[in-house]
Amino acid sequence: MTQPITAELAETITKLVLEELSKVGLAPSGEPQKYVLVGISARHVHVNRAHLDVLFGQGYELSKFKDISQPGQFAANEQVTLIGPKGKIEKVRILGPLRKDTQTEVAPSDARRLGVNPPVSQSGVHHGTPGITLVGPKGTVVIDQGCIIAERHIHMTLADAEAFGVWNGQKVQVKIGGSRGGLMDEVMIRVRDDFALDMHIDTDDGNAFGLKTGDIVEIIKS
């Protein structure tokens, strides 16, 4: 069974990789760091308390399937069906813990399948976003906004940002190696001290560049 990449494991792997790169002169001591691990984020849902009650029953609590890269966050066992004007996608996993607002994050190919036209948006920014229908085992929720294509982003702590020489809200490029590599534009730096160092992209971006979770890419400051 493949071991999930937790925040602690990602941090350990990153440190080991950077140490090895430094030994061969690719990350000289005293220069800004460049390399970060990739996490591929499949379609998923965040829900609030009221909507979880409707979908799974009054007072229901999410159960953990596995930890994910960001501290305190987890993939839940619970799944829902997303329904849009043109189609549906079943078995879409909920991520915990509960949020203030319900949000669905889909890839562009998912959006076409559902028949919705969500903007590329930062998580939690719902102005101008379309709604969608969520169906659980106990009930149905219709949200009037909150369906997004998640902005490409890199989570960092304040110390990480200093080490990389970047700042919160900065847009950078990312250099990707391999047979389908290239430069990925418009990658947002997100800085907060409860984050773990990790780059998040959706499955469409991962497939386009031949990336998988745990791959290493290089930040290019534009």
PDB file of C-alpha atoms in Angstrom:
ATOM      1  CA  MET A   1       0.000   0.000   0.000  1.00  0.00           C
ATOM      2  CA  THR A   2       1.380   3.422  -0.973  1.00  0.00           C
ATOM      3  CA  GLN A   3       2.149   5.616   2.021  1.00  0.00           C
ATOM      4  CA  PRO A   4       0.220   8.936   1.944  1.00  0.00           C
ATOM      5  CA  ILE A   5       2.359  12.082   1.788  1.00  0.00           C
ATOM      6  CA  THR A   6       1.668  13.770   5.113  1.00  0.00           C
ATOM      7  CA  ALA A   7       2.960  17.179   6.146  1.00  0.00           C
ATOM      8  CA  GLU A   8       5.748  15.551   8.176  1.00  0.00           C
ATOM      9  CA  LEU A   9       6.760  13.201   5.354  1.00  0.00           C
ATOM     10  CA  ALA A  10       6.738  16.019   2.779  1.00  0.00           C
ATOM     11  CA  GLU A  11       8.950  18.159   5.001  1.00  0.00           C
ATOM     12  CA  THR A  12      11.404  15.299   5.555  1.00  0.00           C
ATOM     13  CA  ILE A  13      11.600  14.452   1.840  1.00  0.00           C
ATOM     14  CA  THR A  14      12.094  18.098   0.902  1.00  0.00           C
ATOM     15  CA  LYS A  15      14.925  18.537   3.382  1.00  0.00           C
ATOM     16  CA  LEU A  16      16.695  15.395   2.160  1.00  0.00           C
ATOM     17  CA  VAL A  17      16.327  16.411  -1.482  1.00  0.00           C
ATOM     18  CA  LEU A  18      17.653  19.902  -0.815  1.00  0.00           C
ATOM     19  CA  GLU A  19      20.625  18.484   1.065  1.00  0.00           C
ATOM     20  CA  GLU A  20      21.503  16.220  -1.879  1.00  0.00           C
ATOM     21  CA  LEU A  21      21.063  19.031  -4.396  1.00  0.00           C
ATOM     22  CA  SER A  22      23.356  21.227  -2.327  1.00  0.00           C
ATOM     23  CA  LYS A  23      26.048  18.520  -2.411  1.00  0.00           C
ATOM     24  CA  VAL A  24      26.141  18.625  -6.209  1.00  0.00           C
ATOM     25  CA  GLY A  25      26.020  22.402  -6.438  1.00  0.00           C
ATOM     26  CA  LEU A  26      22.412  22.834  -7.513  1.00  0.00           C
ATOM     27  CA  ALA A  27      21.336  24.638  -4.332  1.00  0.00           C
ATOM     28  CA  PRO A  28      24.433  26.409  -3.005  1.00  0.00           C
ATOM     29  CA  SER A  29      24.457  27.377   0.649  1.00  0.00           C
ATOM     30  CA  GLY A  30      23.346  30.960   1.210  1.00  0.00           C
ATOM     31  CA  GLU A  31      21.352  31.219  -2.034  1.00  0.00           C
ATOM     32  CA  PRO A  32      17.548  31.146  -2.177  1.00  0.00           C
ATOM     33  CA  GLN A  33      15.946  27.717  -2.221  1.00  0.00           C
ATOM     34  CA  LYS A  34      14.390  26.649  -5.522  1.00  0.00           C
ATOM     35  CA  TYR A  35      12.864  23.194  -5.219  1.00  0.00           C
ATOM     36  CA  VAL A  36       9.458  22.083  -3.944  1.00  0.00           C
ATOM     37  CA  LEU A  37       7.396  18.901  -3.932  1.00  0.00           C
ATOM     38  CA  VAL A  38       4.248  18.659  -6.044  1.00  0.00           C
ATOM     39  CA  GLY A  39       0.879  17.509  -4.758  1.00  0.00           C
ATOM     40  CA  ILE A  40      -1.792  16.624  -7.336  1.00  0.00           C
ATOM     41  CA  SER A  41      -5.200  17.642  -6.036  1.00  0.00           C
ATOM     42  CA  ALA A  42      -8.128  15.683  -7.455  1.00  0.00           C
ATOM     43  CA  ARG A  43     -11.662  17.083  -7.500  1.00  0.00           C
ATOM     44  CA  HIS A  44     -13.001  17.452  -3.968  1.00  0.00           C
ATOM     45  CA  VAL A  45     -15.495  19.207  -1.728  1.00  0.00           C
ATOM     46  CA  HIS A  46     -15.300  21.272   1.461  1.00  0.00           C
ATOM     47  CA  VAL A  47     -18.539  21.510   3.446  1.00  0.00           C
ATOM     48  CA  ASN A  48     -19.900  23.543   6.331  1.00  0.00           C
ATOM     49  CA  ARG A  49     -21.748  22.218   9.354  1.00  0.00           C
ATOM     50  CA  ALA A  50     -25.254  22.919   8.069  1.00  0.00           C
ATOM     51  CA  HIS A  51     -24.658  21.244   4.724  1.00  0.00           C
ATOM     52  CA  LEU A  52     -23.017  18.182   6.272  1.00  0.00           C
ATOM     53  CA  ASP A  53     -26.150  17.756   8.392  1.00  0.00           C
ATOM     54  CA  VAL A  54     -28.317  17.785   5.274  1.00  0.00           C
ATOM     55  CA  LEU A  55     -26.066  15.486   3.247  1.00  0.00           C
ATOM     56  CA  PHE A  56     -25.330  12.864   5.931  1.00  0.00           C
ATOM     57  CA  GLY A  57     -27.765  13.473   8.785  1.00  0.00           C
ATOM     58  CA  GLN A  58     -28.081  15.774  11.786  1.00  0.00           C
ATOM     59  CA  GLY A  59     -24.934  15.861  13.923  1.00  0.00           C
ATOM     60  CA  TYR A  60     -22.927  13.659  11.549  1.00  0.00           C
ATOM     61  CA  GLU A  61     -19.128  13.846  11.893  1.00  0.00           C
ATOM     62  CA  LEU A  62     -16.598  13.264   9.134  1.00  0.00           C
ATOM     63  CA  SER A  63     -14.366  10.210   9.503  1.00  0.00           C
ATOM     64  CA  LYS A  64     -10.739  10.272   8.409  1.00  0.00           C
ATOM     65  CA  PHE A  65      -9.629   8.279   5.370  1.00  0.00           C
ATOM     66  CA  LYS A  66      -6.065   9.642   5.418  1.00  0.00           C
ATOM     67  CA  ASP A  67      -4.077  12.728   6.301  1.00  0.00           C
ATOM     68  CA  ILE A  68      -3.114  15.076   3.479  1.00  0.00           C
ATOM     69  CA  SER A  69      -0.127  17.374   3.094  1.00  0.00           C
ATOM     70  CA  GLN A  70      -1.406  20.418   4.994  1.00  0.00           C
ATOM     71  CA  PRO A  71      -1.357  20.150   8.816  1.00  0.00           C
ATOM     72  CA  GLY A  72      -4.721  19.327  10.364  1.00  0.00           C
ATOM     73  CA  GLN A  73      -6.395  18.594   7.040  1.00  0.00           C
ATOM     74  CA  PHE A  74      -7.557  15.170   5.900  1.00  0.00           C
ATOM     75  CA  ALA A  75      -9.372  13.272   3.190  1.00  0.00           C
ATOM     76  CA  ALA A  76     -12.616  11.942   4.642  1.00  0.00           C
ATOM     77  CA  ASN A  77     -14.249   8.609   3.953  1.00  0.00           C
ATOM     78  CA  GLU A  78     -17.430  10.480   3.038  1.00  0.00           C
ATOM     79  CA  GLN A  79     -18.187  11.177  -0.625  1.00  0.00           C
ATOM     80  CA  VAL A  80     -20.909  13.013  -2.526  1.00  0.00           C
ATOM     81  CA  THR A  81     -22.229  13.278  -6.068  1.00  0.00           C
ATOM     82  CA  LEU A  82     -21.839  16.575  -7.929  1.00  0.00           C
ATOM     83  CA  ILE A  83     -24.615  17.463 -10.365  1.00  0.00           C
ATOM     84  CA  GLY A  84     -24.387  20.251 -12.924  1.00  0.00           C
ATOM     85  CA  PRO A  85     -26.570  21.377 -15.832  1.00  0.00           C
ATOM     86  CA  LYS A  86     -25.096  18.790 -18.226  1.00  0.00           C
ATOM     87  CA  GLY A  87     -23.894  15.881 -16.125  1.00  0.00           C
ATOM     88  CA  LYS A  88     -22.804  14.451 -12.812  1.00  0.00           C
ATOM     89  CA  ILE A  89     -19.680  13.112 -11.129  1.00  0.00           C
ATOM     90  CA  GLU A  90     -20.062  10.482  -8.429  1.00  0.00           C
ATOM     91  CA  LYS A  91     -17.819   9.618  -5.479  1.00  0.00           C
ATOM     92  CA  VAL A  92     -16.293  13.051  -4.975  1.00  0.00           C
ATOM     93  CA  ARG A  93     -14.417  13.014  -1.691  1.00  0.00           C
ATOM     94  CA  ILE A  94     -14.967  15.512   1.114  1.00  0.00           C
ATOM     95  CA  LEU A  95     -11.897  17.066   2.729  1.00  0.00           C
ATOM     96  CA  GLY A  96     -11.949  17.945   6.411  1.00  0.00           C
ATOM     97  CA  PRO A  97     -12.194  19.669   8.744  1.00  0.00           C
ATOM     98  CA  LEU A  98     -15.454  21.539   8.212  1.00  0.00           C
ATOM     99  CA  ARG A  99     -15.273  24.975   6.604  1.00  0.00           C
ATOM    100  CA  LYS A 100     -17.240  28.191   7.062  1.00  0.00           C
ATOM    101  CA  ASP A 101     -18.512  27.947   3.481  1.00  0.00           C
ATOM    102  CA  THR A 102     -19.142  24.949   1.254  1.00  0.00           C
ATOM    103  CA  GLN A 103     -16.876  24.836  -1.794  1.00  0.00           C
ATOM    104  CA  THR A 104     -16.289  22.447  -4.680  1.00  0.00           C
ATOM    105  CA  GLU A 105     -12.925  22.335  -6.464  1.00  0.00           C
ATOM    106  CA  VAL A 106     -12.890  20.790  -9.924  1.00  0.00           C
ATOM    107  CA  ALA A 107     -10.492  20.574 -12.857  1.00  0.00           C
ATOM    108  CA  PRO A 108     -11.432  22.225 -16.169  1.00  0.00           C
ATOM    109  CA  SER A 109     -12.279  18.826 -17.691  1.00  0.00           C
ATOM    110  CA  ASP A 110     -14.619  18.152 -14.749  1.00  0.00           C
ATOM    111  CA  ALA A 111     -16.295  21.523 -15.288  1.00  0.00           C
ATOM    112  CA  ARG A 112     -17.004  20.680 -18.934  1.00  0.00           C
ATOM    113  CA  ARG A 113     -18.447  17.333 -17.911  1.00  0.00           C
ATOM    114  CA  LEU A 114     -20.736  19.025 -15.382  1.00  0.00           C
ATOM    115  CA  GLY A 115     -21.678  21.899 -17.685  1.00  0.00           C
ATOM    116  CA  VAL A 116     -20.454  24.680 -15.401  1.00  0.00           C
ATOM    117  CA  ASN A 117     -18.010  27.506 -16.083  1.00  0.00           C
ATOM    118  CA  PRO A 118     -16.125  28.220 -12.853  1.00  0.00           C
ATOM    119  CA  PRO A 119     -13.319  30.792 -12.770  1.00  0.00           C
ATOM    120  CA  VAL A 120      -9.781  30.096 -11.640  1.00  0.00           C
ATOM    121  CA  SER A 121      -9.973  31.277  -8.048  1.00  0.00           C
ATOM    122  CA  GLN A 122      -8.203  31.157  -4.717  1.00  0.00           C
ATOM    123  CA  SER A 123      -9.820  28.850  -2.182  1.00  0.00           C
ATOM    124  CA  GLY A 124     -12.481  30.695  -0.203  1.00  0.00           C
ATOM    125  CA  VAL A 125     -13.018  33.421  -2.822  1.00  0.00           C
ATOM    126  CA  HIS A 126     -16.494  32.737  -4.176  1.00  0.00           C
ATOM    127  CA  HIS A 127     -17.635  36.052  -5.683  1.00  0.00           C
ATOM    128  CA  GLY A 128     -18.732  35.486  -9.264  1.00  0.00           C
ATOM    129  CA  THR A 129     -18.497  31.697  -9.047  1.00  0.00           C
ATOM    130  CA  PRO A 130     -21.291  29.354 -10.150  1.00  0.00           C
ATOM    131  CA  GLY A 131     -23.283  27.094  -7.913  1.00  0.00           C
ATOM    132  CA  ILE A 132     -23.739  23.353  -8.094  1.00  0.00           C
ATOM    133  CA  THR A 133     -25.776  20.536  -6.544  1.00  0.00           C
ATOM    134  CA  LEU A 134     -24.322  18.107  -3.982  1.00  0.00           C
ATOM    135  CA  VAL A 135     -26.076  14.827  -3.235  1.00  0.00           C
ATOM    136  CA  GLY A 136     -25.337  12.743  -0.153  1.00  0.00           C
ATOM    137  CA  PRO A 137     -26.906   9.601   1.294  1.00  0.00           C
ATOM    138  CA  LYS A 138     -29.396  11.582   3.402  1.00  0.00           C
ATOM    139  CA  GLY A 139     -30.159  14.675   1.365  1.00  0.00           C
ATOM    140  CA  THR A 140     -29.351  17.213  -1.331  1.00  0.00           C
ATOM    141  CA  VAL A 141     -27.738  20.636  -1.081  1.00  0.00           C
ATOM    142  CA  VAL A 142     -27.868  23.284  -3.803  1.00  0.00           C
ATOM    143  CA  ILE A 143     -25.246  26.017  -3.410  1.00  0.00           C
ATOM    144  CA  ASP A 144     -25.639  29.227  -5.419  1.00  0.00           C
ATOM    145  CA  GLN A 145     -21.873  29.876  -5.545  1.00  0.00           C
ATOM    146  CA  GLY A 146     -18.624  28.194  -4.544  1.00  0.00           C
ATOM    147  CA  CYS A 147     -17.669  26.012  -7.511  1.00  0.00           C
ATOM    148  CA  ILE A 148     -14.097  26.908  -8.512  1.00  0.00           C
ATOM    149  CA  ILE A 149     -11.078  25.782 -10.467  1.00  0.00           C
ATOM    150  CA  ALA A 150      -8.388  26.126  -7.820  1.00  0.00           C
ATOM    151  CA  GLU A 151      -5.574  28.523  -8.582  1.00  0.00           C
ATOM    152  CA  ARG A 152      -2.160  26.869  -8.906  1.00  0.00           C
ATOM    153  CA  HIS A 153      -0.408  27.633  -5.649  1.00  0.00           C
ATOM    154  CA  ILE A 154       2.499  26.847  -3.348  1.00  0.00           C
ATOM    155  CA  HIS A 155       1.966  26.696   0.422  1.00  0.00           C
ATOM    156  CA  MET A 156       4.813  28.102   2.536  1.00  0.00           C
ATOM    157  CA  THR A 157       5.540  29.209   6.068  1.00  0.00           C
ATOM    158  CA  LEU A 158       7.087  32.626   6.703  1.00  0.00           C
ATOM    159  CA  ALA A 159      10.462  30.912   7.146  1.00  0.00           C
ATOM    160  CA  ASP A 160      10.020  29.075   3.837  1.00  0.00           C
ATOM    161  CA  ALA A 161       9.146  32.318   2.045  1.00  0.00           C
ATOM    162  CA  GLU A 162      12.313  33.927   3.385  1.00  0.00           C
ATOM    163  CA  ALA A 163      14.393  30.921   2.304  1.00  0.00           C
ATOM    164  CA  PHE A 164      12.913  31.029  -1.209  1.00  0.00           C
ATOM    165  CA  GLY A 165      13.054  34.826  -1.457  1.00  0.00           C
ATOM    166  CA  VAL A 166       9.348  35.195  -2.247  1.00  0.00           C
ATOM    167  CA  TRP A 167       6.318  36.813  -0.610  1.00  0.00           C
ATOM    168  CA  ASN A 168       2.647  36.107  -0.029  1.00  0.00           C
ATOM    169  CA  GLY A 169       0.588  36.778  -3.154  1.00  0.00           C
ATOM    170  CA  GLN A 170       3.552  36.726  -5.521  1.00  0.00           C
ATOM    171  CA  LYS A 171       3.042  34.960  -8.859  1.00  0.00           C
ATOM    172  CA  VAL A 172       5.950  32.773  -9.972  1.00  0.00           C
ATOM    173  CA  GLN A 173       6.775  30.341 -12.743  1.00  0.00           C
ATOM    174  CA  VAL A 174       7.647  26.727 -12.084  1.00  0.00           C
ATOM    175  CA  LYS A 175      10.136  24.793 -14.197  1.00  0.00           C
ATOM    176  CA  ILE A 176       9.219  21.168 -14.806  1.00  0.00           C
ATOM    177  CA  GLY A 177      11.589  18.552 -16.168  1.00  0.00           C
ATOM    178  CA  GLY A 178      10.886  15.324 -17.995  1.00  0.00           C
ATOM    179  CA  SER A 179       9.603  14.449 -21.455  1.00  0.00           C
ATOM    180  CA  ARG A 180       6.469  16.591 -21.016  1.00  0.00           C
ATOM    181  CA  GLY A 181       8.132  19.331 -19.005  1.00  0.00           C
ATOM    182  CA  GLY A 182       8.107  23.065 -19.510  1.00  0.00           C
ATOM    183  CA  LEU A 183       7.277  26.272 -17.648  1.00  0.00           C
ATOM    184  CA  MET A 184       4.060  26.579 -15.665  1.00  0.00           C
ATOM    185  CA  ASP A 185       2.895  30.197 -15.267  1.00  0.00           C
ATOM    186  CA  GLU A 186       0.652  31.975 -12.789  1.00  0.00           C
ATOM    187  CA  VAL A 187       1.561  29.976  -9.686  1.00  0.00           C
ATOM    188  CA  MET A 188       0.521  31.834  -6.523  1.00  0.00           C
ATOM    189  CA  ILE A 189       2.690  31.897  -3.397  1.00  0.00           C
ATOM    190  CA  ARG A 190       0.540  31.504  -0.284  1.00  0.00           C
ATOM    191  CA  VAL A 191       2.274  32.163   3.024  1.00  0.00           C
ATOM    192  CA  ARG A 192       0.966  31.271   6.474  1.00  0.00           C
ATOM    193  CA  ASP A 193       2.716  29.803   9.469  1.00  0.00           C
ATOM    194  CA  ASP A 194       0.380  26.815   9.756  1.00  0.00           C
ATOM    195  CA  PHE A 195       1.122  25.739   6.168  1.00  0.00           C
ATOM    196  CA  ALA A 196       3.505  22.975   5.102  1.00  0.00           C
ATOM    197  CA  LEU A 197       5.738  23.457   2.051  1.00  0.00           C
ATOM    198  CA  ASP A 198       3.860  21.963  -0.887  1.00  0.00           C
ATOM    199  CA  MET A 199       2.768  22.903  -4.407  1.00  0.00           C
ATOM    200  CA  HIS A 200      -0.851  22.153  -5.334  1.00  0.00           C
ATOM    201  CA  ILE A 201      -2.092  21.717  -8.900  1.00  0.00           C
ATOM    202  CA  ASP A 202      -5.138  19.937 -10.283  1.00  0.00           C
ATOM    203  CA  THR A 203      -5.242  16.692 -12.219  1.00  0.00           C
ATOM    204  CA  ASP A 204      -5.459  18.418 -15.606  1.00  0.00           C
ATOM    205  CA  ASP A 205      -2.229  20.335 -14.969  1.00  0.00           C
ATOM    206  CA  GLY A 206      -0.605  17.183 -13.623  1.00  0.00           C
ATOM    207  CA  ASN A 207      -1.518  15.209 -16.729  1.00  0.00           C
ATOM    208  CA  ALA A 208      -0.472  18.013 -19.103  1.00  0.00           C
ATOM    209  CA  PHE A 209       3.025  18.181 -17.610  1.00  0.00           C
ATOM    210  CA  GLY A 210       3.412  14.479 -16.808  1.00  0.00           C
ATOM    211  CA  LEU A 211       3.581  15.171 -13.067  1.00  0.00           C
ATOM    212  CA  LYS A 212       2.606  13.002 -10.120  1.00  0.00           C
ATOM    213  CA  THR A 213       2.426  13.621  -6.393  1.00  0.00           C
ATOM    214  CA  GLY A 214       5.921  13.670  -4.884  1.00  0.00           C
ATOM    215  CA  ASP A 215       7.685  14.964  -7.998  1.00  0.00           C
ATOM    216  CA  ILE A 216      10.113  17.863  -7.563  1.00  0.00           C
ATOM    217  CA  VAL A 217       9.884  21.127  -9.503  1.00  0.00           C
ATOM    218  CA  GLU A 218      11.898  24.348  -9.517  1.00  0.00           C
ATOM    219  CA  ILE A 219      10.528  27.792  -8.677  1.00  0.00           C
ATOM    220  CA  ILE A 220      11.496  30.474 -11.182  1.00  0.00           C
ATOM    221  CA  LYS A 221      10.804  33.995  -9.913  1.00  0.00           C
ATOM    222  CA  SER A 222       9.347  36.088 -12.729  1.00  0.00           C
TER     223      SER A 222
END
